[in-house]
Amino acid sequence: MKKIGGKLMNKDSLLFRHLMVAVVLLPLLSALSCSDEDRLEIDDMRAQTAVLTSLKEDIGWANAIVTVRRSTSGRNYFQLDERVTLDPVGWDNPFSDEVRALIAFSDLGQKSDFCTKTVSVERIDSLVTRDGAYIDMEDGLAGGSGVMPVHTVATGFESVSDLLEASSPIDVVTDEGIPDWMTFSEDGYLMIHFATFWGDVTMHSVNLYASRRHPDHLYLVHKDNGDYQSSWKESLVAFRICQLYMSRKDNYRDPGSVVLHWMSFSGEKTLRLKYGTRATER
């Protein structure tokens, strides 16, 4: 996803003065591919909890969000959107795994034998990149498949309504009521830009759960873990959701769109986003 017109879509610069950079302390699963050739089986899904602390960081320098990938031949490249790939000339990949990342790049205007464009990397910062997981509980939705033999995560709640009611509230960052350019689905990931109160005393945690019967419905669960609420700060997190769909045998293999649910400061809210399918592996 590239920043439109060289500008952030948010007009209030306050939204970017307090980016919370999430630090994952307990990586429970290393799921890096959703290709048909090497896809995860749903039975292998396990929950991942991102344990977070807030940091002040200005992200106005970034002009895109990309997937940092390594090809089957070991060549590094960036997936910019569904069609465009970037060849980072002279760039050494510091990341051991595939991640989503904020990036500032410039087009070199040269031909590439591997990607759509050649670019120079001016700066890159990785984002927390973790997996979603299935839950099997009453989702309050009509119809759906209830026969998928998938692994599910026990949450201790009987319904998604109870799950959300127990969540600490957040707000998805918007610009004049519309989610900004950093909340979207692309390349099999779901990016979420959200804000809440932080005291920086106790670390927060987030999970993303999918309804087993209706996997196009995704539930963002945030826990402030008793953190003292003193300052309004933000977070940008990437959830890998392609593995929730690729192994299915029903109509949800390509959901078309997804509905994000979360508990806001004014009650439960939802947002429907076009699902960005996983780009072809190179």
mmCIF file of C-alpha atoms in Angstrom:
data_model
loop_
_atom_site.group_PDB
_atom_site.id
_atom_site.type_symbol
_atom_site.label_atom_id
_atom_site.label_comp_id
_atom_site.label_asym_id
_atom_site.label_seq_id
_atom_site.Cartn_x
_atom_site.Cartn_y
_atom_site.Cartn_z
ATOM 1 C CA MET A 1 0.000 0.000 0.000
ATOM 2 C CA LYS A 2 1.444 3.321 -1.093
ATOM 3 C CA LYS A 3 0.734 6.675 0.472
ATOM 4 C CA ILE A 4 -1.597 8.598 -1.830
ATOM 5 C CA GLY A 5 -0.214 11.688 -3.519
ATOM 6 C CA GLY A 6 2.829 11.752 -1.291
ATOM 7 C CA LYS A 7 0.666 12.757 1.686
ATOM 8 C CA LEU A 8 -0.767 10.943 4.633
ATOM 9 C CA MET A 9 -4.528 10.827 4.412
ATOM 10 C CA ASN A 10 -4.795 11.988 8.052
ATOM 11 C CA LYS A 11 -4.866 15.757 8.292
ATOM 12 C CA ASP A 12 -4.250 15.955 12.044
ATOM 13 C CA SER A 13 -0.539 15.481 12.618
ATOM 14 C CA LEU A 14 -1.263 14.560 16.247
ATOM 15 C CA LEU A 15 -2.260 11.132 15.004
ATOM 16 C CA PHE A 16 1.344 10.445 14.051
ATOM 17 C CA ARG A 17 3.275 11.947 16.940
ATOM 18 C CA HIS A 18 2.547 9.013 19.186
ATOM 19 C CA LEU A 19 2.817 5.818 17.172
ATOM 20 C CA MET A 20 2.906 2.858 19.499
ATOM 21 C CA VAL A 21 5.433 0.339 18.177
ATOM 22 C CA ALA A 22 4.376 -3.118 19.350
ATOM 23 C CA VAL A 23 6.961 -5.530 20.681
ATOM 24 C CA VAL A 24 6.096 -9.213 20.579
ATOM 25 C CA LEU A 25 7.595 -11.099 23.484
ATOM 26 C CA LEU A 26 5.970 -14.475 22.960
ATOM 27 C CA PRO A 27 6.003 -15.581 19.311
ATOM 28 C CA LEU A 28 4.006 -18.799 19.420
ATOM 29 C CA LEU A 29 3.947 -19.705 15.743
ATOM 30 C CA SER A 30 6.101 -19.033 12.716
ATOM 31 C CA ALA A 31 3.635 -19.028 9.829
ATOM 32 C CA LEU A 32 5.174 -17.347 6.835
ATOM 33 C CA SER A 33 3.541 -18.683 3.713
ATOM 34 C CA CYS A 34 0.038 -19.015 2.373
ATOM 35 C CA SER A 35 0.901 -20.340 -1.048
ATOM 36 C CA ASP A 36 -0.904 -23.314 -2.526
ATOM 37 C CA GLU A 37 2.410 -25.136 -2.717
ATOM 38 C CA ASP A 38 3.307 -24.633 0.927
ATOM 39 C CA ARG A 39 0.210 -23.570 2.802
ATOM 40 C CA LEU A 40 -0.563 -24.020 6.457
ATOM 41 C CA GLU A 41 -3.115 -26.587 7.429
ATOM 42 C CA ILE A 42 -5.829 -25.095 9.585
ATOM 43 C CA ASP A 43 -5.350 -27.892 12.128
ATOM 44 C CA ASP A 44 -1.933 -26.356 12.875
ATOM 45 C CA MET A 45 -3.358 -22.959 13.825
ATOM 46 C CA ARG A 46 -2.516 -21.684 17.302
ATOM 47 C CA ALA A 47 -3.276 -18.366 18.938
ATOM 48 C CA GLN A 48 -0.620 -15.686 18.995
ATOM 49 C CA THR A 49 -0.641 -12.947 21.573
ATOM 50 C CA ALA A 50 1.206 -9.744 20.784
ATOM 51 C CA VAL A 51 2.490 -8.207 24.015
ATOM 52 C CA LEU A 52 2.846 -4.473 23.456
ATOM 53 C CA THR A 53 4.516 -1.427 24.877
ATOM 54 C CA SER A 54 4.091 2.115 23.554
ATOM 55 C CA LEU A 55 6.827 4.216 22.024
ATOM 56 C CA LYS A 56 6.694 7.714 20.582
ATOM 57 C CA GLU A 57 7.693 7.672 16.940
ATOM 58 C CA ASP A 58 6.881 9.980 14.068
ATOM 59 C CA ILE A 59 5.973 7.921 10.998
ATOM 60 C CA GLY A 60 5.466 10.795 8.591
ATOM 61 C CA TRP A 61 8.639 9.700 6.811
ATOM 62 C CA ALA A 62 7.012 6.561 5.352
ATOM 63 C CA ASN A 63 5.477 6.547 1.870
ATOM 64 C CA ALA A 64 4.279 2.927 1.783
ATOM 65 C CA ILE A 65 3.589 -0.281 3.686
ATOM 66 C CA VAL A 66 5.005 -3.425 2.068
ATOM 67 C CA THR A 67 5.515 -7.112 2.657
ATOM 68 C CA VAL A 68 9.204 -7.911 2.965
ATOM 69 C CA ARG A 69 9.571 -11.206 1.102
ATOM 70 C CA ARG A 70 12.287 -13.625 0.112
ATOM 71 C CA SER A 71 11.806 -15.622 -3.111
ATOM 72 C CA THR A 72 12.266 -19.367 -3.403
ATOM 73 C CA SER A 73 15.709 -18.635 -4.860
ATOM 74 C CA GLY A 74 16.619 -16.493 -1.848
ATOM 75 C CA ARG A 75 16.207 -13.097 -3.497
ATOM 76 C CA ASN A 76 14.766 -10.240 -1.399
ATOM 77 C CA TYR A 77 11.933 -8.088 -2.698
ATOM 78 C CA PHE A 78 8.933 -6.032 -1.551
ATOM 79 C CA GLN A 79 5.280 -6.700 -2.364
ATOM 80 C CA LEU A 80 3.791 -3.216 -2.717
ATOM 81 C CA ASP A 81 0.271 -4.196 -3.772
ATOM 82 C CA GLU A 82 -1.473 -6.983 -5.686
ATOM 83 C CA ARG A 83 0.445 -6.269 -8.901
ATOM 84 C CA VAL A 84 3.550 -4.234 -8.083
ATOM 85 C CA THR A 85 6.782 -5.671 -6.683
ATOM 86 C CA LEU A 86 9.865 -3.654 -5.782
ATOM 87 C CA ASP A 87 13.476 -4.705 -6.284
ATOM 88 C CA PRO A 88 15.510 -3.029 -3.476
ATOM 89 C CA VAL A 89 18.835 -2.383 -5.172
ATOM 90 C CA GLY A 90 21.784 -2.632 -2.799
ATOM 91 C CA TRP A 91 19.600 -3.414 0.223
ATOM 92 C CA ASP A 92 20.483 -6.157 2.702
ATOM 93 C CA ASN A 93 17.503 -7.789 4.429
ATOM 94 C CA PRO A 94 17.922 -7.609 8.228
ATOM 95 C CA PHE A 95 14.746 -9.607 8.914
ATOM 96 C CA SER A 96 14.890 -13.362 9.468
ATOM 97 C CA ASP A 97 11.167 -13.839 8.718
ATOM 98 C CA GLU A 98 8.619 -12.337 6.371
ATOM 99 C CA VAL A 99 7.186 -9.153 7.871
ATOM 100 C CA ARG A 100 5.101 -6.153 6.999
ATOM 101 C CA ALA A 101 7.031 -2.899 7.159
ATOM 102 C CA LEU A 102 6.814 0.868 6.855
ATOM 103 C CA ILE A 103 9.156 2.048 4.136
ATOM 104 C CA ALA A 104 10.455 5.202 2.513
ATOM 105 C CA PHE A 105 11.682 4.462 -1.006
ATOM 106 C CA SER A 106 12.414 6.217 -4.270
ATOM 107 C CA ASP A 107 11.940 4.808 -7.770
ATOM 108 C CA LEU A 108 15.269 4.365 -9.561
ATOM 109 C CA GLY A 109 13.586 4.124 -12.952
ATOM 110 C CA GLN A 110 15.726 1.169 -13.943
ATOM 111 C CA LYS A 111 14.634 -2.126 -15.454
ATOM 112 C CA SER A 112 14.522 -5.167 -13.219
ATOM 113 C CA ASP A 113 14.789 -8.777 -14.317
ATOM 114 C CA PHE A 114 12.793 -9.826 -11.268
ATOM 115 C CA CYS A 115 10.352 -7.120 -10.115
ATOM 116 C CA THR A 116 8.050 -4.439 -11.483
ATOM 117 C CA LYS A 117 10.303 -1.594 -10.347
ATOM 118 C CA THR A 118 13.774 -0.978 -8.962
ATOM 119 C CA VAL A 119 13.930 1.182 -5.863
ATOM 120 C CA SER A 120 16.354 2.712 -3.409
ATOM 121 C CA VAL A 121 15.483 2.095 0.241
ATOM 122 C CA GLU A 122 15.845 5.252 2.291
ATOM 123 C CA ARG A 123 14.419 3.840 5.528
ATOM 124 C CA ILE A 124 12.492 0.762 6.636
ATOM 125 C CA ASP A 125 10.959 -0.217 9.975
ATOM 126 C CA SER A 126 9.275 -3.578 10.542
ATOM 127 C CA LEU A 127 5.821 -3.822 12.077
ATOM 128 C CA VAL A 128 4.478 -6.401 14.475
ATOM 129 C CA THR A 129 3.371 -9.222 12.178
ATOM 130 C CA ARG A 130 1.435 -12.079 13.761
ATOM 131 C CA ASP A 131 -1.249 -14.673 12.954
ATOM 132 C CA GLY A 132 -4.963 -14.760 13.480
ATOM 133 C CA ALA A 133 -6.657 -17.884 14.902
ATOM 134 C CA TYR A 134 -10.047 -19.565 14.808
ATOM 135 C CA ILE A 135 -12.529 -19.512 17.666
ATOM 136 C CA ASP A 136 -15.531 -21.812 17.904
ATOM 137 C CA MET A 137 -18.304 -20.021 19.761
ATOM 138 C CA GLU A 138 -21.679 -18.455 19.138
ATOM 139 C CA ASP A 139 -21.102 -15.575 16.720
ATOM 140 C CA GLY A 140 -24.704 -14.409 16.437
ATOM 141 C CA LEU A 141 -24.613 -14.697 12.632
ATOM 142 C CA ALA A 142 -27.099 -16.640 10.550
ATOM 143 C CA GLY A 143 -26.128 -19.617 8.378
ATOM 144 C CA GLY A 144 -22.506 -20.475 7.744
ATOM 145 C CA SER A 145 -20.511 -23.657 7.756
ATOM 146 C CA GLY A 146 -20.343 -25.485 11.060
ATOM 147 C CA VAL A 147 -18.710 -28.653 9.811
ATOM 148 C CA MET A 148 -15.122 -27.577 9.092
ATOM 149 C CA PRO A 149 -12.753 -29.877 11.014
ATOM 150 C CA VAL A 150 -10.511 -27.008 12.105
ATOM 151 C CA HIS A 151 -8.445 -26.397 15.196
ATOM 152 C CA THR A 152 -9.944 -23.705 17.405
ATOM 153 C CA VAL A 153 -8.650 -21.650 20.301
ATOM 154 C CA ALA A 154 -10.338 -21.786 23.695
ATOM 155 C CA THR A 155 -11.111 -18.287 24.982
ATOM 156 C CA GLY A 156 -13.208 -19.037 28.061
ATOM 157 C CA PHE A 157 -16.210 -17.186 26.630
ATOM 158 C CA GLU A 158 -19.436 -18.591 25.204
ATOM 159 C CA SER A 159 -20.002 -15.916 22.549
ATOM 160 C CA VAL A 160 -18.100 -13.287 20.623
ATOM 161 C CA SER A 161 -20.295 -10.655 22.260
ATOM 162 C CA ASP A 162 -18.970 -11.714 25.670
ATOM 163 C CA LEU A 163 -15.437 -11.750 24.245
ATOM 164 C CA LEU A 164 -15.720 -8.178 22.989
ATOM 165 C CA GLU A 165 -17.438 -6.964 26.158
ATOM 166 C CA ALA A 166 -14.403 -8.141 28.104
ATOM 167 C CA SER A 167 -11.997 -6.331 25.759
ATOM 168 C CA SER A 168 -10.390 -3.034 26.694
ATOM 169 C CA PRO A 169 -11.762 -0.360 24.331
ATOM 170 C CA ILE A 170 -9.848 1.058 21.359
ATOM 171 C CA ASP A 171 -10.654 3.309 18.422
ATOM 172 C CA VAL A 172 -9.632 2.613 14.834
ATOM 173 C CA VAL A 173 -7.933 5.784 13.578
ATOM 174 C CA THR A 174 -10.047 7.650 11.047
ATOM 175 C CA ASP A 175 -9.858 10.787 8.945
ATOM 176 C CA GLU A 176 -13.216 12.577 8.915
ATOM 177 C CA GLY A 177 -14.929 9.307 9.826
ATOM 178 C CA ILE A 178 -13.119 7.201 7.200
ATOM 179 C CA PRO A 179 -10.333 4.769 8.208
ATOM 180 C CA ASP A 180 -6.978 6.189 7.183
ATOM 181 C CA TRP A 181 -4.648 4.637 4.618
ATOM 182 C CA MET A 182 -3.068 2.339 7.194
ATOM 183 C CA THR A 183 -6.158 0.220 7.936
ATOM 184 C CA PHE A 184 -6.654 -2.179 5.039
ATOM 185 C CA SER A 185 -6.223 -5.763 3.819
ATOM 186 C CA GLU A 186 -3.473 -6.596 1.352
ATOM 187 C CA ASP A 187 -1.312 -9.558 0.347
ATOM 188 C CA GLY A 188 -3.141 -11.850 2.780
ATOM 189 C CA TYR A 189 -2.640 -9.491 5.726
ATOM 190 C CA LEU A 190 -4.928 -7.231 7.713
ATOM 191 C CA MET A 191 -3.365 -3.929 8.782
ATOM 192 C CA ILE A 192 -5.004 -2.145 11.718
ATOM 193 C CA HIS A 193 -4.197 1.394 12.880
ATOM 194 C CA PHE A 194 -5.796 1.961 16.267
ATOM 195 C CA ALA A 195 -5.497 4.182 19.336
ATOM 196 C CA THR A 196 -6.190 3.890 23.046
ATOM 197 C CA PHE A 197 -5.019 5.221 26.418
ATOM 198 C CA TRP A 198 -1.554 4.222 27.602
ATOM 199 C CA GLY A 199 0.230 4.645 30.915
ATOM 200 C CA ASP A 200 3.365 2.710 29.927
ATOM 201 C CA VAL A 201 3.266 0.921 33.288
ATOM 202 C CA THR A 202 1.900 -2.446 32.154
ATOM 203 C CA MET A 203 2.200 -3.865 28.638
ATOM 204 C CA HIS A 204 -0.942 -4.357 26.542
ATOM 205 C CA SER A 205 -1.828 -7.364 24.380
ATOM 206 C CA VAL A 206 -3.874 -7.944 21.230
ATOM 207 C CA ASN A 207 -5.236 -10.978 19.408
ATOM 208 C CA LEU A 208 -7.194 -11.390 16.198
ATOM 209 C CA TYR A 209 -9.785 -14.168 16.091
ATOM 210 C CA ALA A 210 -11.882 -15.465 13.201
ATOM 211 C CA SER A 211 -15.312 -17.040 13.540
ATOM 212 C CA ARG A 212 -15.046 -20.692 12.548
ATOM 213 C CA ARG A 213 -18.505 -20.675 10.970
ATOM 214 C CA HIS A 214 -18.105 -17.233 9.384
ATOM 215 C CA PRO A 215 -14.351 -16.683 8.931
ATOM 216 C CA ASP A 216 -14.888 -13.422 7.072
ATOM 217 C CA HIS A 217 -15.795 -11.952 10.480
ATOM 218 C CA LEU A 218 -12.673 -11.026 12.460
ATOM 219 C CA TYR A 219 -12.598 -9.969 16.107
ATOM 220 C CA LEU A 220 -9.847 -7.726 17.456
ATOM 221 C CA VAL A 221 -9.377 -8.327 21.177
ATOM 222 C CA HIS A 222 -7.343 -5.785 23.131
ATOM 223 C CA LYS A 223 -6.301 -6.045 26.761
ATOM 224 C CA ASP A 224 -4.727 -3.117 28.606
ATOM 225 C CA ASN A 225 -3.920 -5.492 31.495
ATOM 226 C CA GLY A 226 -4.655 -2.826 34.077
ATOM 227 C CA ASP A 227 -2.332 -0.225 32.568
ATOM 228 C CA TYR A 228 -2.848 3.252 33.982
ATOM 229 C CA GLN A 229 -4.717 5.317 31.385
ATOM 230 C CA SER A 230 -2.849 8.584 31.015
ATOM 231 C CA SER A 231 -2.000 9.371 27.367
ATOM 232 C CA TRP A 232 -3.773 8.848 24.048
ATOM 233 C CA LYS A 233 -1.390 6.917 21.796
ATOM 234 C CA GLU A 234 -1.509 4.752 18.703
ATOM 235 C CA SER A 235 -0.495 1.377 17.316
ATOM 236 C CA LEU A 236 -0.028 -0.124 13.896
ATOM 237 C CA VAL A 237 -0.154 -3.911 13.702
ATOM 238 C CA ALA A 238 -0.268 -6.501 10.902
ATOM 239 C CA PHE A 239 -2.181 -9.761 11.218
ATOM 240 C CA ARG A 240 -1.552 -12.574 8.773
ATOM 241 C CA ILE A 241 -5.014 -13.854 7.842
ATOM 242 C CA CYS A 242 -4.428 -15.697 4.548
ATOM 243 C CA GLN A 243 -3.837 -18.963 6.406
ATOM 244 C CA LEU A 244 -7.396 -18.727 7.747
ATOM 245 C CA TYR A 245 -8.741 -19.171 4.225
ATOM 246 C CA MET A 246 -6.276 -21.019 2.006
ATOM 247 C CA SER A 247 -6.909 -24.464 3.482
ATOM 248 C CA ARG A 248 -10.686 -24.230 3.441
ATOM 249 C CA LYS A 249 -12.768 -26.256 1.007
ATOM 250 C CA ASP A 250 -15.864 -24.028 1.054
ATOM 251 C CA ASN A 251 -16.865 -20.578 -0.227
ATOM 252 C CA TYR A 252 -14.678 -18.907 2.375
ATOM 253 C CA ARG A 253 -11.480 -19.904 0.616
ATOM 254 C CA ASP A 254 -11.648 -16.443 -0.971
ATOM 255 C CA PRO A 255 -13.996 -14.370 1.205
ATOM 256 C CA GLY A 256 -13.933 -11.279 -1.035
ATOM 257 C CA SER A 257 -14.221 -9.012 1.973
ATOM 258 C CA VAL A 258 -13.789 -9.201 5.730
ATOM 259 C CA VAL A 259 -15.629 -7.544 8.600
ATOM 260 C CA LEU A 260 -13.510 -6.311 11.488
ATOM 261 C CA HIS A 261 -15.221 -6.162 14.906
ATOM 262 C CA TRP A 262 -13.826 -4.307 17.919
ATOM 263 C CA MET A 263 -14.976 -2.729 21.172
ATOM 264 C CA SER A 264 -14.739 1.052 20.956
ATOM 265 C CA PHE A 265 -15.224 3.627 23.686
ATOM 266 C CA SER A 266 -18.830 3.983 22.497
ATOM 267 C CA GLY A 267 -19.631 0.277 22.081
ATOM 268 C CA GLU A 268 -19.010 -2.443 19.509
ATOM 269 C CA LYS A 269 -18.135 -1.244 16.015
ATOM 270 C CA THR A 270 -17.571 -2.961 12.681
ATOM 271 C CA LEU A 271 -15.744 -2.128 9.482
ATOM 272 C CA ARG A 272 -15.982 -4.017 6.194
ATOM 273 C CA LEU A 273 -12.794 -4.116 4.124
ATOM 274 C CA LYS A 274 -11.973 -5.671 0.785
ATOM 275 C CA TYR A 275 -9.852 -8.769 1.352
ATOM 276 C CA GLY A 276 -6.480 -8.477 -0.367
ATOM 277 C CA THR A 277 -5.568 -11.979 -1.500
ATOM 278 C CA ARG A 278 -2.068 -13.325 -1.151
ATOM 279 C CA ALA A 279 0.085 -12.333 -4.122
ATOM 280 C CA THR A 280 1.753 -15.131 -6.082
ATOM 281 C CA GLU A 281 4.973 -16.440 -4.565
ATOM 282 C CA ARG A 282 8.072 -15.646 -6.614
#
